[in-house]
Amino acid sequence: MCGIFGYVGNKQQAADIVLEGLKLLEYRGYDSWGIAVKQGKKLVYEKHVGKIGDAKINLPQSALGIGHTRWATHGGVTEKNAHPHMDCTKTIAVVHNGIVENFQELKEELIEKGHKFISETDTEVIPHLVEENLKHEGFSSSVRDAFNLLKGLNAVVIANAVSKEIVAAKTGSPLICGIGDEELLVASDASAIVKHTKKVIFLKDNEMVIMGKDVQLLSLPEGKKLEVKPERITWSFEISTKGDFSDFMIKEIHEQPNVIRNIAENYSSQVEKLAKDVQRAKGTFFIGAGTASYAALAGTYMFSKIAKKHINTSVASEFNYLEDFLTKDSLIIALSQSGETIDVVEPLIRAKEKGCKIIAITNTLGSTIYRMADCNMLLNAGPEKAVASTKAYIAKVSVILMLAYSLVGQIEKARNILLKTADEIRRLLSKKTVDQIKTIAKALSKTKNIYAIGRGASYSSALEAALKIKEVSYVPTEGLAGGELKHGTIALISKGTPCIVFAPQDETYGSIISNAIEIKSRGGMIIGIGFKKEEVFDHFIEVKDVDSGSYMAQVVVAQLLAYNMAIELRLDPDKPRNLAKSVTVK
Ligand code: F6R
C-alpha cells in the first residue's frame, strides 16, 4: 500500500529519478502522488491527484528527492492530502506508508505548540514532530524520537534539506535501501531500485537507515549502530518492465508456463524437505488472503485427493479467531505473493507466540513474512506488478501440487504433470484460443452479473475466476460450489445470465454438468471450461486434461477472460479502482 521512493547522490536529476521510481511503484497505490526535492536549504514540491501516467514535473535540479504514490487511508484524495508532507519551515519532508494510530493526540499537542497543519492526514504529524525535536537534537535522533512516538505499523522516508540526508525507518511495510555508486536509494520495492543497483539492504522492522554521504543502519528503539550487510538482487530490471506487452497483467499471464517449468525443474529437494515438516506436524494450516487463500483452498483439495491428508485452510484475516487450538506442534504454511499482507502477518505473530512452526511460501525475498518464517520457499515468479495476481497463484498451486505428490513419494509424477501443464497453458495462450476467449469476454462485459461454479479443486478455480473478473472488469461475479446453487443462488438465474462452469476430467464431472443443465433450464448462458464439449455449453473453451494440473490451466482461461473484459470495457487492468497491491493496512 502506497509506494515510497527516495534518492540522494551525485546526480542532479533527483526529481526525474524519483518520478521514474514512482512509476515503477505505482501498482502499490495510484489515487494521488507527489515529489519533493531539495532547493538550497528548503524543500520544494509538486503534488497531483490521479495516476502518474506520462506526467512530467517541473521541479528544480537537485541531488536529493523523495516521492510517494498514495492509496488513501486518512483524508480524502486531494492534492493537500497527497504526500510528501512538510514541516512549518519547509526543511523537512515526509512520505509514509501505514497508519499513525495516535495521530489525533499528537496533532493536538503540536497545534498547541504552534504548528500549522494543512492536510487531513495522519502523516502530517511526522514532519512537525521532527521539526520540534530538531530544536534540541540532530536529524537522525529527531527522526528516531519522533518515530518511536508513533503507534501502529509504519514506514517513513524523511528528507532534510539542511543536513542533505534522508532517513528511512519502519515498524511495518517494506523498505529497501539501494547502495549505488555514489548514490543511495530507498523504495518500497526492490523493482524500483534494481535499475540503479543490485546491492540492497532489506530493512527489518524497528530499524532505520541514515542516507547521506554514506549509509548507516541503526536499531530504532535504542539507536544502536548495526552492521550493514547488503544482499544482492538476482533478477534484472527488464523483468520488472512490461517489455513488448501492453499491460503487466497480460505479460504476467504469459510468463506462467515458465514459472511452472522453473518449479518443476528446480524445486524437488526444497519440496521434499517441506514434506518432512508436514509429516511431522500435528495439524497443518494453510493461510492466505484473496487469491492466495484460493490457492490454499485448491491445495486442501489436492492434499486430500493426492496425499490422502487433511490440511486446514483459513482466510488469513479469520485465522485469528480460530487460533485457540494451535499448539507448538502445529505447522502454519503462509501463502503470500508480497510477503507483506497484514492480514497474514498478524496471525503469524500470534502463531509464533504459541510456538508453532511457520513456513512461508512467498514471492518476495526479504519481505516481512519471509523473515518471520522458520523456513522459506521463494516462488521465484519474478516481480508481480499487476494488482490482480496471476502468476503468483499458479506458482503457489504448483508448489502445493508438488508437495502433495511428494508426501506419497511421487515427486517425479508431479514434475511431469507440471511440465505438461506448462505446455497446455502455452497452448491456451495461442492466438486461436485467445480469440475465442475475446469473443466470450465481449459478451460477458455487457452483462450485469456473472456466476462461476466448480466442484472439488475446481471450486477454488470458480472463486478465483470470480475474483479476477470482479477486480479488473467491475462486473459483479459470484463464485460458488456447484452444489450450492440450488440452495439459493439459482433464484438469480434468468434468461441470458452467464455462468462459467469448470468441468475438468475428474470425479466432479457428472455433477457439475448436471448443475450446468439446471442453470440452462432456467435460461442461463453456459460457458464451459473443460476437456470435452457438451451440448449444454453455449460457449466452450477446451482445456486438455493434464491431471491435477488442469486446475491451474482452467484458471488461466479465467484470467484471460477477466483481462479481455477489462480491455473491452476500456479499463486499466493493471490498476483497478480502490485496490492496491500489497495490503499492509487492516
Ligand atoms: C487478487 C489479489 C489479492 C491478493 C491478496 C493477498 O488478484 O491480488 O487478492 O492475492 O491481497 O496478497 P499477497 O499474496 O501478496 O499476500
Coordinates of C-alpha atoms and ligand atoms in Angstrom, one line a residue:
M1 CA 0.0 0.0 0.0
C2 CA 1.5 3.3 -1.1
G3 CA 4.8 3.5 -3.0
I4 CA 7.7 5.3 -1.5
F5 CA 10.9 6.4 -3.2
G6 CA 13.9 8.4 -2.2
Y7 CA 17.2 9.4 -3.8
V8 CA 20.4 11.1 -2.6
G9 CA 23.6 11.1 -4.6
N10 CA 25.8 12.8 -7.0
K11 CA 23.3 13.3 -9.9
Q12 CA 21.3 16.5 -10.2
Q13 CA 18.2 14.8 -11.6
A14 CA 16.7 13.6 -8.3
A15 CA 13.2 14.7 -9.4
D16 CA 13.3 12.6 -12.6
I17 CA 14.9 9.7 -10.8
V18 CA 12.2 9.8 -8.1
L19 CA 9.4 10.2 -10.8
E20 CA 10.7 7.1 -12.6
G21 CA 10.9 5.2 -9.3
L22 CA 7.3 6.2 -8.5
K23 CA 6.1 4.9 -11.9
L24 CA 7.6 1.5 -11.1
L25 CA 5.8 1.6 -7.7
E26 CA 2.5 2.9 -8.9
Y27 CA 0.9 -0.5 -8.7
R28 CA 1.0 0.0 -4.9
G29 CA -1.4 2.9 -4.9
Y30 CA -2.5 5.3 -7.5
D31 CA -5.0 7.9 -6.3
S32 CA -2.5 10.7 -6.0
W33 CA 1.2 11.3 -5.9
G34 CA 3.9 13.9 -5.2
I35 CA 7.6 14.6 -5.1
A36 CA 9.8 17.0 -3.0
V37 CA 13.4 17.9 -3.8
K38 CA 16.0 20.0 -2.0
Q39 CA 16.5 23.5 -3.3
G40 CA 19.1 25.4 -1.3
K41 CA 18.1 24.9 2.4
K42 CA 14.4 24.3 1.6
L43 CA 12.3 21.5 0.0
V44 CA 10.1 22.3 -2.9
Y45 CA 7.3 20.0 -4.0
E46 CA 4.7 19.1 -6.6
K47 CA 1.6 17.1 -5.8
H48 CA -1.1 15.7 -8.1
V49 CA -4.4 13.8 -7.9
G50 CA -4.8 10.8 -10.1
K51 CA -2.4 8.3 -11.7
I52 CA 1.1 9.3 -12.7
G53 CA 0.7 8.1 -16.3
D54 CA 3.0 10.1 -18.6
A55 CA 3.2 13.1 -16.2
K56 CA 6.1 15.5 -16.4
I57 CA 7.3 17.5 -13.5
N58 CA 8.6 21.0 -13.1
L59 CA 11.0 20.8 -10.2
P60 CA 14.5 22.3 -10.0
Q61 CA 17.7 20.3 -10.5
S62 CA 18.6 18.6 -7.2
A63 CA 20.7 15.8 -5.8
L64 CA 18.1 14.8 -3.1
G65 CA 14.5 14.0 -3.5
I66 CA 11.7 11.8 -2.1
G67 CA 8.3 10.8 -3.6
H68 CA 5.1 8.9 -2.9
T69 CA 2.2 7.3 -4.8
R70 CA -0.8 7.1 -2.5
W71 CA -3.5 4.7 -1.6
A72 CA -5.6 6.9 0.7
T73 CA -6.3 5.9 4.3
H74 CA -6.8 9.1 6.4
G75 CA -8.1 12.1 4.4
G76 CA -9.7 12.1 1.0
V77 CA -8.0 12.0 -2.3
T78 CA -6.9 15.6 -2.7
E79 CA -3.7 17.4 -3.6
K80 CA -3.4 18.7 0.0
N81 CA -3.5 15.1 1.4
A82 CA -1.1 13.8 -1.2
H83 CA 2.5 13.2 0.2
P84 CA 5.2 14.5 0.8
H85 CA 4.1 16.4 3.9
M86 CA 6.2 19.2 5.2
D87 CA 7.1 20.8 8.5
C88 CA 6.4 24.6 9.1
T89 CA 9.9 25.5 7.9
K90 CA 9.8 23.5 4.7
T91 CA 13.1 21.9 5.5
I92 CA 11.6 18.5 6.4
A93 CA 9.5 16.4 4.0
V94 CA 7.9 13.0 4.8
V95 CA 6.5 10.2 2.8
H96 CA 4.7 7.5 4.7
N97 CA 3.1 4.1 4.4
G98 CA 0.9 2.8 7.2
I99 CA -1.4 4.4 9.8
V100 CA -0.3 6.6 12.7
E101 CA -2.9 5.3 15.1
N102 CA -2.4 8.1 17.7
F103 CA -2.1 10.9 15.2
Q104 CA -5.1 12.8 16.8
E105 CA -3.5 13.3 20.2
L106 CA 0.0 14.1 18.6
K107 CA -1.7 16.6 16.3
E108 CA -3.4 18.4 19.2
E109 CA -0.1 18.7 21.1
L110 CA 1.7 20.0 18.1
I111 CA -1.1 22.6 17.3
E112 CA -0.8 23.8 20.9
K113 CA 2.9 24.3 20.3
G114 CA 2.1 26.5 17.3
H115 CA 2.5 24.0 14.4
K116 CA 0.3 24.7 11.3
F117 CA -1.4 21.7 9.6
I118 CA -2.5 21.8 6.0
S119 CA -3.9 18.3 5.4
E120 CA -6.3 15.8 7.0
T121 CA -3.8 13.1 7.0
D122 CA -2.2 11.2 9.9
T123 CA 1.2 11.5 8.2
E124 CA 1.5 15.3 8.7
V125 CA 2.2 14.9 12.4
I126 CA 5.6 13.3 11.5
P127 CA 7.4 16.3 9.9
H128 CA 6.1 18.5 12.7
L129 CA 7.4 16.1 15.4
V130 CA 10.8 16.0 13.7
E131 CA 10.8 19.8 13.4
E132 CA 10.0 20.0 17.2
N133 CA 12.8 17.6 18.0
L134 CA 15.3 19.4 15.8
K135 CA 15.2 22.3 18.2
H136 CA 17.3 20.3 20.6
E137 CA 18.9 17.3 18.8
G138 CA 20.4 16.2 15.5
F139 CA 18.4 14.9 12.5
S140 CA 18.7 11.2 12.9
S141 CA 17.8 11.2 16.6
S142 CA 15.0 13.7 15.9
V143 CA 13.6 11.2 13.4
R144 CA 14.1 8.3 15.8
D145 CA 12.5 10.0 18.7
A146 CA 9.6 11.1 16.5
F147 CA 9.1 7.7 15.0
N148 CA 9.2 6.0 18.4
L149 CA 6.2 8.0 19.4
L150 CA 4.0 6.7 16.5
K151 CA 1.6 3.9 17.3
G152 CA 0.8 1.4 14.6
L153 CA 2.8 -0.2 11.8
N154 CA 4.6 2.4 9.8
A155 CA 7.3 3.0 7.2
V156 CA 8.6 6.5 6.6
V157 CA 11.2 8.2 4.5
I158 CA 12.2 11.7 5.7
A159 CA 14.3 14.2 3.8
N160 CA 16.2 17.1 5.4
A161 CA 17.2 19.9 3.1
V162 CA 19.7 21.3 5.6
S163 CA 21.6 18.2 6.6
K164 CA 21.3 16.8 3.0
E165 CA 20.2 13.5 4.4
I166 CA 17.3 11.0 4.0
V167 CA 16.3 8.8 6.9
A168 CA 14.1 5.8 6.4
A169 CA 12.6 3.9 9.3
K170 CA 10.0 1.2 9.7
T171 CA 7.9 -0.9 12.0
G172 CA 5.8 -2.4 9.2
S173 CA 5.6 -2.2 5.4
P174 CA 8.6 -2.8 3.3
L175 CA 11.6 -0.5 2.7
I176 CA 14.6 -1.4 0.7
C177 CA 17.8 0.7 0.6
G178 CA 19.9 0.5 -2.5
I179 CA 23.6 1.2 -2.3
G180 CA 24.8 2.5 -5.7
D181 CA 27.9 4.1 -7.0
E182 CA 28.0 7.4 -5.1
E183 CA 24.3 7.3 -4.7
L184 CA 21.8 5.8 -2.2
L185 CA 18.2 5.0 -2.9
V186 CA 15.2 3.8 -0.9
A187 CA 12.0 2.3 -2.1
S188 CA 9.0 0.2 -1.1
D189 CA 10.1 -2.5 -3.6
A190 CA 13.4 -3.6 -5.0
S191 CA 12.0 -3.5 -8.5
A192 CA 12.2 0.3 -8.3
I193 CA 15.8 0.2 -7.3
V194 CA 17.3 -2.6 -9.4
K195 CA 17.9 -0.3 -12.4
H196 CA 20.3 1.7 -10.3
T197 CA 21.9 -1.0 -8.2
K198 CA 21.5 -4.6 -7.2
K199 CA 23.2 -4.1 -3.8
V200 CA 20.5 -3.6 -1.3
I201 CA 19.6 -3.7 2.4
F202 CA 16.2 -5.1 3.3
L203 CA 15.3 -3.0 6.3
K204 CA 13.9 -5.1 9.2
D205 CA 11.1 -3.8 11.4
N206 CA 12.5 -1.5 14.1
E207 CA 15.4 -0.4 12.0
M208 CA 16.3 2.9 10.4
V209 CA 18.8 3.8 7.8
I210 CA 20.6 7.2 7.5
M211 CA 21.5 8.0 3.9
G212 CA 23.8 10.9 3.3
K213 CA 27.4 10.7 2.2
D214 CA 27.3 7.1 3.4
V215 CA 24.8 4.7 4.8
Q216 CA 24.3 3.9 8.5
L217 CA 22.0 1.3 10.0
L218 CA 20.5 1.8 13.5
S219 CA 18.1 0.0 15.7
L220 CA 15.0 2.2 16.3
P221 CA 14.3 1.5 19.9
E222 CA 17.8 2.2 21.3
G223 CA 19.6 3.9 18.4
K224 CA 22.3 1.3 18.5
K225 CA 24.6 1.1 15.4
L226 CA 24.1 -2.1 13.4
E227 CA 26.3 -3.8 10.9
V228 CA 25.4 -3.1 7.3
K229 CA 25.1 -6.4 5.5
P230 CA 24.0 -5.8 1.9
E231 CA 22.3 -8.5 -0.2
R232 CA 22.3 -8.9 -4.0
I233 CA 19.2 -8.9 -6.1
T234 CA 19.4 -11.8 -8.5
W235 CA 16.9 -10.7 -11.2
S236 CA 17.3 -7.9 -13.8
F237 CA 15.4 -4.7 -14.3
E238 CA 13.9 -5.9 -17.6
I239 CA 11.9 -8.5 -15.7
S240 CA 10.0 -5.7 -13.9
T241 CA 9.1 -3.8 -17.1
K242 CA 6.2 -4.5 -19.5
G243 CA 8.6 -5.4 -22.3
D244 CA 6.5 -5.8 -25.5
F245 CA 3.2 -6.3 -23.7
S246 CA 0.7 -3.5 -23.3
D247 CA 0.0 -4.3 -19.7
F248 CA 1.6 -6.1 -16.8
M249 CA -1.4 -8.3 -16.3
I250 CA -1.1 -9.9 -19.7
K251 CA 2.7 -10.0 -19.5
E252 CA 2.4 -11.9 -16.2
I253 CA -0.2 -14.3 -17.6
H254 CA 2.2 -15.1 -20.4
E255 CA 5.0 -15.8 -18.0
Q256 CA 3.1 -18.6 -16.3
P257 CA 4.4 -21.5 -18.4
N258 CA 8.0 -20.6 -17.5
V259 CA 7.1 -20.1 -13.8
I260 CA 5.7 -23.6 -13.7
R261 CA 8.6 -25.1 -15.6
N262 CA 11.0 -23.5 -13.2
I263 CA 9.3 -25.0 -10.2
A264 CA 9.1 -28.4 -11.9
E265 CA 12.8 -28.4 -12.7
N266 CA 14.3 -26.8 -9.6
Y267 CA 12.1 -27.4 -6.5
S268 CA 12.3 -31.1 -5.8
S269 CA 14.7 -31.0 -2.9
Q270 CA 13.1 -28.0 -1.2
V271 CA 9.7 -29.6 -1.6
E272 CA 10.9 -32.9 -0.1
K273 CA 12.2 -31.0 2.9
L274 CA 8.9 -29.3 3.4
A275 CA 7.1 -32.6 3.1
K276 CA 9.0 -33.8 6.1
D277 CA 7.8 -30.9 8.1
V278 CA 4.2 -31.6 7.1
Q279 CA 4.6 -35.2 8.0
R280 CA 6.0 -34.3 11.5
A281 CA 3.4 -31.7 12.3
K282 CA 0.3 -32.4 14.3
G283 CA -2.1 -30.2 12.4
T284 CA -1.1 -28.2 9.3
F285 CA -2.9 -24.9 8.3
F286 CA -2.7 -23.0 5.1
I287 CA -3.4 -19.3 5.4
G288 CA -3.5 -16.6 2.8
A289 CA -5.6 -13.6 1.7
G290 CA -7.6 -13.1 -1.5
T291 CA -6.1 -15.1 -4.4
A292 CA -3.6 -16.7 -2.0
S293 CA -6.5 -18.1 0.0
Y294 CA -7.9 -19.7 -3.1
A295 CA -4.5 -21.2 -3.9
A296 CA -4.7 -22.6 -0.3
L297 CA -8.1 -24.0 -0.9
A298 CA -7.0 -25.7 -4.1
G299 CA -4.2 -27.1 -2.0
T300 CA -6.6 -28.6 0.6
Y301 CA -8.4 -30.5 -2.2
M302 CA -5.1 -31.7 -3.7
F303 CA -3.8 -32.9 -0.4
S304 CA -6.9 -34.8 0.2
K305 CA -7.0 -36.3 -3.2
I306 CA -3.4 -37.0 -3.9
A307 CA -1.8 -37.3 -0.4
K308 CA -4.9 -38.5 1.4
K309 CA -4.1 -36.0 4.1
H310 CA -6.2 -33.3 5.6
I311 CA -4.8 -29.8 5.7
N312 CA -6.9 -27.0 7.2
T313 CA -7.3 -23.8 5.2
S314 CA -8.3 -20.4 6.5
V315 CA -8.7 -17.0 5.1
A316 CA -5.8 -15.3 7.0
S317 CA -7.9 -12.5 8.4
E318 CA -10.2 -15.1 10.0
F319 CA -7.4 -17.3 11.3
N320 CA -7.0 -15.1 14.5
Y321 CA -10.4 -16.3 15.5
L322 CA -9.5 -20.0 15.0
E323 CA -6.2 -20.0 16.6
D324 CA -7.2 -21.3 20.1
F325 CA -6.4 -24.8 19.1
L326 CA -2.9 -24.1 17.9
T327 CA -0.1 -25.9 19.7
K328 CA 3.7 -25.9 19.4
D329 CA 3.3 -28.9 17.1
S330 CA 1.1 -27.1 14.7
L331 CA 2.5 -26.0 11.3
I332 CA 1.3 -22.9 9.6
I333 CA 2.0 -22.6 5.9
A334 CA 1.6 -18.9 4.9
L335 CA 1.0 -18.2 1.3
S336 CA 1.6 -14.6 0.1
Q337 CA 2.9 -13.1 -3.1
S338 CA 4.1 -9.9 -1.5
G339 CA 5.0 -11.3 1.9
E340 CA 3.7 -8.2 3.4
T341 CA -0.1 -8.7 3.7
I342 CA -1.0 -7.5 7.2
D343 CA -3.9 -10.0 7.4
V344 CA -1.3 -12.8 7.1
V345 CA 1.3 -11.1 9.3
E346 CA -0.9 -10.7 12.3
P347 CA -2.0 -14.3 12.7
L348 CA 1.6 -15.4 12.2
I349 CA 2.7 -13.2 15.1
R350 CA 0.2 -14.9 17.3
A351 CA 1.1 -18.4 16.0
K352 CA 4.7 -17.7 16.7
E353 CA 3.9 -16.7 20.3
K354 CA 2.3 -20.2 20.6
G355 CA 5.4 -21.8 19.4
C356 CA 4.0 -23.1 16.1
K357 CA 6.4 -23.7 13.2
I358 CA 5.9 -21.3 10.3
I359 CA 6.7 -21.9 6.6
A360 CA 6.4 -19.1 4.2
I361 CA 5.7 -19.6 0.5
T362 CA 6.2 -16.1 -0.9
N363 CA 7.4 -14.3 -4.0
T364 CA 9.4 -11.6 -2.2
L365 CA 12.9 -12.1 -0.8
G366 CA 13.4 -10.2 2.5
S367 CA 9.7 -9.5 3.0
T368 CA 8.1 -9.4 6.4
I369 CA 6.5 -12.9 6.1
Y370 CA 9.8 -14.2 4.6
R371 CA 11.7 -13.0 7.7
M372 CA 9.1 -14.2 10.2
A373 CA 9.1 -17.8 8.9
D374 CA 11.2 -20.7 10.3
C375 CA 11.5 -22.0 6.7
N376 CA 11.1 -20.3 3.4
M377 CA 10.2 -21.3 -0.1
L378 CA 10.6 -18.5 -2.6
L379 CA 8.3 -18.8 -5.7
N380 CA 10.8 -17.1 -8.0
A381 CA 8.0 -16.0 -10.2
G382 CA 9.6 -12.6 -10.8
P383 CA 8.1 -9.3 -9.7
E384 CA 4.3 -9.3 -10.0
K385 CA 3.2 -5.8 -10.8
A386 CA -0.4 -6.0 -12.0
V387 CA -2.7 -5.6 -9.0
A388 CA -4.6 -8.8 -10.0
S389 CA -2.5 -11.7 -9.0
T390 CA -1.9 -14.3 -11.8
K391 CA 1.5 -15.9 -11.9
A392 CA 1.8 -16.0 -8.1
Y393 CA -1.4 -18.0 -7.9
I394 CA -0.1 -20.5 -10.4
A395 CA 3.3 -20.7 -8.7
K396 CA 1.7 -21.4 -5.3
V397 CA -0.5 -24.1 -6.6
S398 CA 2.4 -25.7 -8.5
V399 CA 4.4 -25.9 -5.2
I400 CA 1.4 -27.3 -3.3
L401 CA 0.8 -29.9 -6.1
M402 CA 4.4 -31.0 -5.9
L403 CA 4.2 -31.1 -2.1
A404 CA 1.1 -33.3 -2.2
Y405 CA 2.8 -35.8 -4.5
S406 CA 6.0 -35.7 -2.6
L407 CA 4.1 -36.8 0.5
V408 CA 3.3 -40.1 -1.2
G409 CA 6.7 -40.5 -2.8
Q410 CA 5.6 -39.4 -6.3
I411 CA 7.5 -36.2 -6.9
E412 CA 8.5 -37.4 -10.4
K413 CA 4.9 -37.7 -11.3
A414 CA 4.3 -34.2 -10.0
R415 CA 7.1 -32.8 -12.2
N416 CA 5.7 -34.5 -15.3
I417 CA 2.3 -33.1 -14.6
L418 CA 3.7 -29.6 -14.1
L419 CA 5.6 -29.8 -17.4
K420 CA 2.5 -30.9 -19.2
T421 CA 0.5 -28.2 -17.6
A422 CA 3.1 -25.6 -18.7
D423 CA 2.7 -26.8 -22.3
E424 CA -1.1 -26.8 -22.0
I425 CA -1.1 -23.2 -20.7
R426 CA 1.2 -22.2 -23.6
R427 CA -1.4 -23.7 -26.0
L428 CA -4.2 -21.7 -24.2
L429 CA -2.1 -18.6 -24.8
S430 CA -2.1 -19.1 -28.6
K431 CA -4.0 -16.7 -30.8
K432 CA -6.6 -19.3 -31.7
T433 CA -7.7 -19.8 -28.1
V434 CA -7.3 -16.2 -27.1
D435 CA -9.5 -15.1 -30.0
Q436 CA -12.2 -17.5 -28.8
I437 CA -11.9 -16.1 -25.3
K438 CA -12.1 -12.5 -26.6
T439 CA -15.5 -13.3 -28.1
I440 CA -16.8 -14.6 -24.8
A441 CA -15.2 -11.6 -23.0
K442 CA -17.1 -9.2 -25.3
A443 CA -20.4 -10.9 -24.4
L444 CA -19.6 -11.0 -20.7
S445 CA -18.6 -7.4 -20.4
K446 CA -22.1 -6.4 -21.4
T447 CA -23.8 -8.4 -18.6
K448 CA -24.9 -7.2 -15.2
N449 CA -23.8 -10.3 -13.2
I450 CA -21.9 -13.5 -13.8
Y451 CA -21.7 -16.8 -11.8
A452 CA -18.8 -19.2 -11.8
I453 CA -19.2 -22.7 -10.5
G454 CA -16.9 -25.7 -9.8
R455 CA -16.7 -28.7 -7.5
G456 CA -13.7 -30.1 -5.6
A457 CA -10.5 -28.3 -6.6
S458 CA -12.4 -26.5 -9.3
Y459 CA -14.5 -24.8 -6.6
S460 CA -11.3 -22.8 -5.8
S461 CA -11.0 -22.1 -9.5
A462 CA -14.5 -20.7 -9.5
L463 CA -13.7 -18.4 -6.6
E464 CA -10.5 -17.3 -8.2
A465 CA -12.3 -16.7 -11.6
A466 CA -14.9 -14.6 -9.9
L467 CA -12.3 -12.5 -8.0
K468 CA -10.3 -11.9 -11.2
I469 CA -13.4 -10.8 -13.2
K470 CA -14.6 -8.5 -10.4
E471 CA -11.4 -6.8 -9.7
V472 CA -10.4 -5.9 -13.3
S473 CA -13.8 -5.6 -15.1
Y474 CA -16.0 -4.5 -12.1
V475 CA -18.8 -6.8 -13.3
P476 CA -20.3 -8.4 -10.2
T477 CA -19.4 -12.1 -10.3
E478 CA -20.0 -14.7 -7.7
G479 CA -18.0 -17.9 -7.5
L480 CA -19.6 -20.8 -5.7
A481 CA -19.5 -24.6 -5.3
G482 CA -21.7 -26.2 -7.9
G483 CA -23.8 -28.0 -5.3
E484 CA -24.6 -24.7 -3.5
L485 CA -26.5 -23.2 -6.4
K486 CA -29.8 -24.9 -5.6
H487 CA -29.5 -23.7 -2.0
G488 CA -30.3 -20.1 -3.0
T489 CA -28.3 -18.5 -5.8
I490 CA -30.2 -20.3 -8.6
A491 CA -33.0 -17.8 -7.8
L492 CA -30.9 -15.2 -9.6
I493 CA -30.6 -17.1 -12.8
S494 CA -32.8 -15.7 -15.6
K495 CA -32.7 -15.5 -19.4
G496 CA -29.2 -14.9 -20.6
T497 CA -27.5 -14.9 -17.1
P498 CA -23.9 -16.1 -17.8
C499 CA -22.4 -18.9 -15.8
I500 CA -18.9 -20.2 -16.1
V501 CA -18.7 -23.9 -15.5
F502 CA -15.4 -25.6 -14.7
A503 CA -15.7 -29.2 -15.8
P504 CA -12.4 -31.0 -15.8
Q505 CA -12.0 -34.7 -16.2
D506 CA -12.3 -35.8 -12.6
E507 CA -14.8 -37.1 -10.1
T508 CA -16.9 -33.9 -10.3
Y509 CA -17.7 -34.1 -14.0
G510 CA -21.2 -35.7 -13.9
S511 CA -22.4 -33.5 -11.1
I512 CA -21.1 -30.2 -12.4
I513 CA -22.7 -30.9 -15.8
S514 CA -26.0 -31.6 -14.0
N515 CA -25.6 -28.2 -12.4
A516 CA -25.0 -26.6 -15.8
I517 CA -28.2 -28.2 -17.1
E518 CA -30.1 -26.8 -14.1
I519 CA -28.9 -23.3 -14.9
K520 CA -29.6 -23.8 -18.6
S521 CA -33.1 -24.8 -18.0
R522 CA -33.7 -21.5 -16.2
G523 CA -32.4 -19.6 -19.2
G524 CA -28.8 -19.3 -18.2
M525 CA -25.9 -19.0 -20.7
I526 CA -23.3 -21.6 -20.1
I527 CA -19.6 -21.0 -20.7
G528 CA -18.0 -24.4 -20.3
I529 CA -14.3 -24.7 -19.5
G530 CA -13.1 -28.3 -19.6
F531 CA -11.8 -31.2 -21.6
K532 CA -15.0 -32.1 -23.5
K533 CA -17.6 -30.1 -25.3
E534 CA -21.1 -30.7 -24.0
E535 CA -24.5 -29.9 -25.6
V536 CA -25.4 -27.7 -22.6
F537 CA -22.5 -25.3 -23.3
D538 CA -23.3 -22.1 -25.2
H539 CA -19.6 -21.4 -25.4
F540 CA -16.8 -23.8 -24.8
I541 CA -13.0 -23.3 -24.1
E542 CA -11.2 -26.6 -24.3
V543 CA -8.6 -27.2 -21.5
K544 CA -6.9 -30.6 -22.2
D545 CA -6.7 -33.0 -19.3
V546 CA -3.4 -32.6 -17.6
D547 CA -4.3 -34.5 -14.5
S548 CA -4.3 -32.3 -11.4
G549 CA -2.5 -29.6 -13.4
S550 CA -5.9 -29.0 -15.1
Y551 CA -6.9 -26.9 -12.0
M552 CA -4.3 -24.4 -12.9
A553 CA -4.8 -24.4 -16.7
Q554 CA -8.5 -23.7 -16.3
V555 CA -7.7 -20.7 -14.1
V556 CA -5.6 -19.3 -16.9
V557 CA -8.7 -19.2 -19.1
A558 CA -10.5 -17.2 -16.4
Q559 CA -7.5 -14.8 -16.1
L560 CA -7.7 -14.3 -19.9
L561 CA -11.4 -13.7 -19.7
A562 CA -11.1 -11.2 -17.0
Y563 CA -8.2 -9.4 -18.7
N564 CA -10.1 -9.2 -22.0
M565 CA -13.2 -8.0 -20.3
A566 CA -11.2 -5.1 -18.8
I567 CA -9.8 -4.3 -22.3
E568 CA -13.3 -4.5 -23.8
L569 CA -14.6 -2.1 -21.2
R570 CA -11.5 0.2 -21.7
L571 CA -10.4 -0.2 -18.1
D572 CA -6.8 -0.3 -16.9
P573 CA -6.3 -4.0 -16.0
D574 CA -3.1 -3.2 -14.0
K575 CA -4.6 -0.7 -11.7
P576 CA -8.2 -1.4 -10.8
R577 CA -10.0 1.3 -8.8
N578 CA -9.8 1.3 -5.0
L579 CA -7.3 -1.6 -4.9
A580 CA -3.6 -1.7 -4.3
K581 CA -1.0 -4.4 -4.4
S582 CA 0.4 -5.5 -1.1
V583 CA -2.2 -4.7 1.5
T584 CA -0.3 -3.5 4.6
V585 CA -3.2 -1.9 6.5
K586 CA -6.1 -3.7 8.2
Ligands
F6R1 C1 -6.3 -10.6 -6.2 C2 -5.1 -10.2 -5.4 C3 -5.3 -10.2 -3.9 C4 -4.1 -10.8 -3.2 C5 -4.2 -10.6 -1.7 C6 -3.0 -11.2 -1.0 O1 -5.9 -10.7 -7.5 O2 -4.1 -9.9 -5.9 O3 -6.5 -10.8 -3.5 O4 -4.0 -12.1 -3.6 O5 -4.2 -9.2 -1.4 O6 -1.8 -10.7 -1.4 P1 -0.5 -11.5 -1.1 O7 -0.4 -12.7 -1.9 O8 0.6 -10.5 -1.5 O9 -0.4 -11.7 0.4

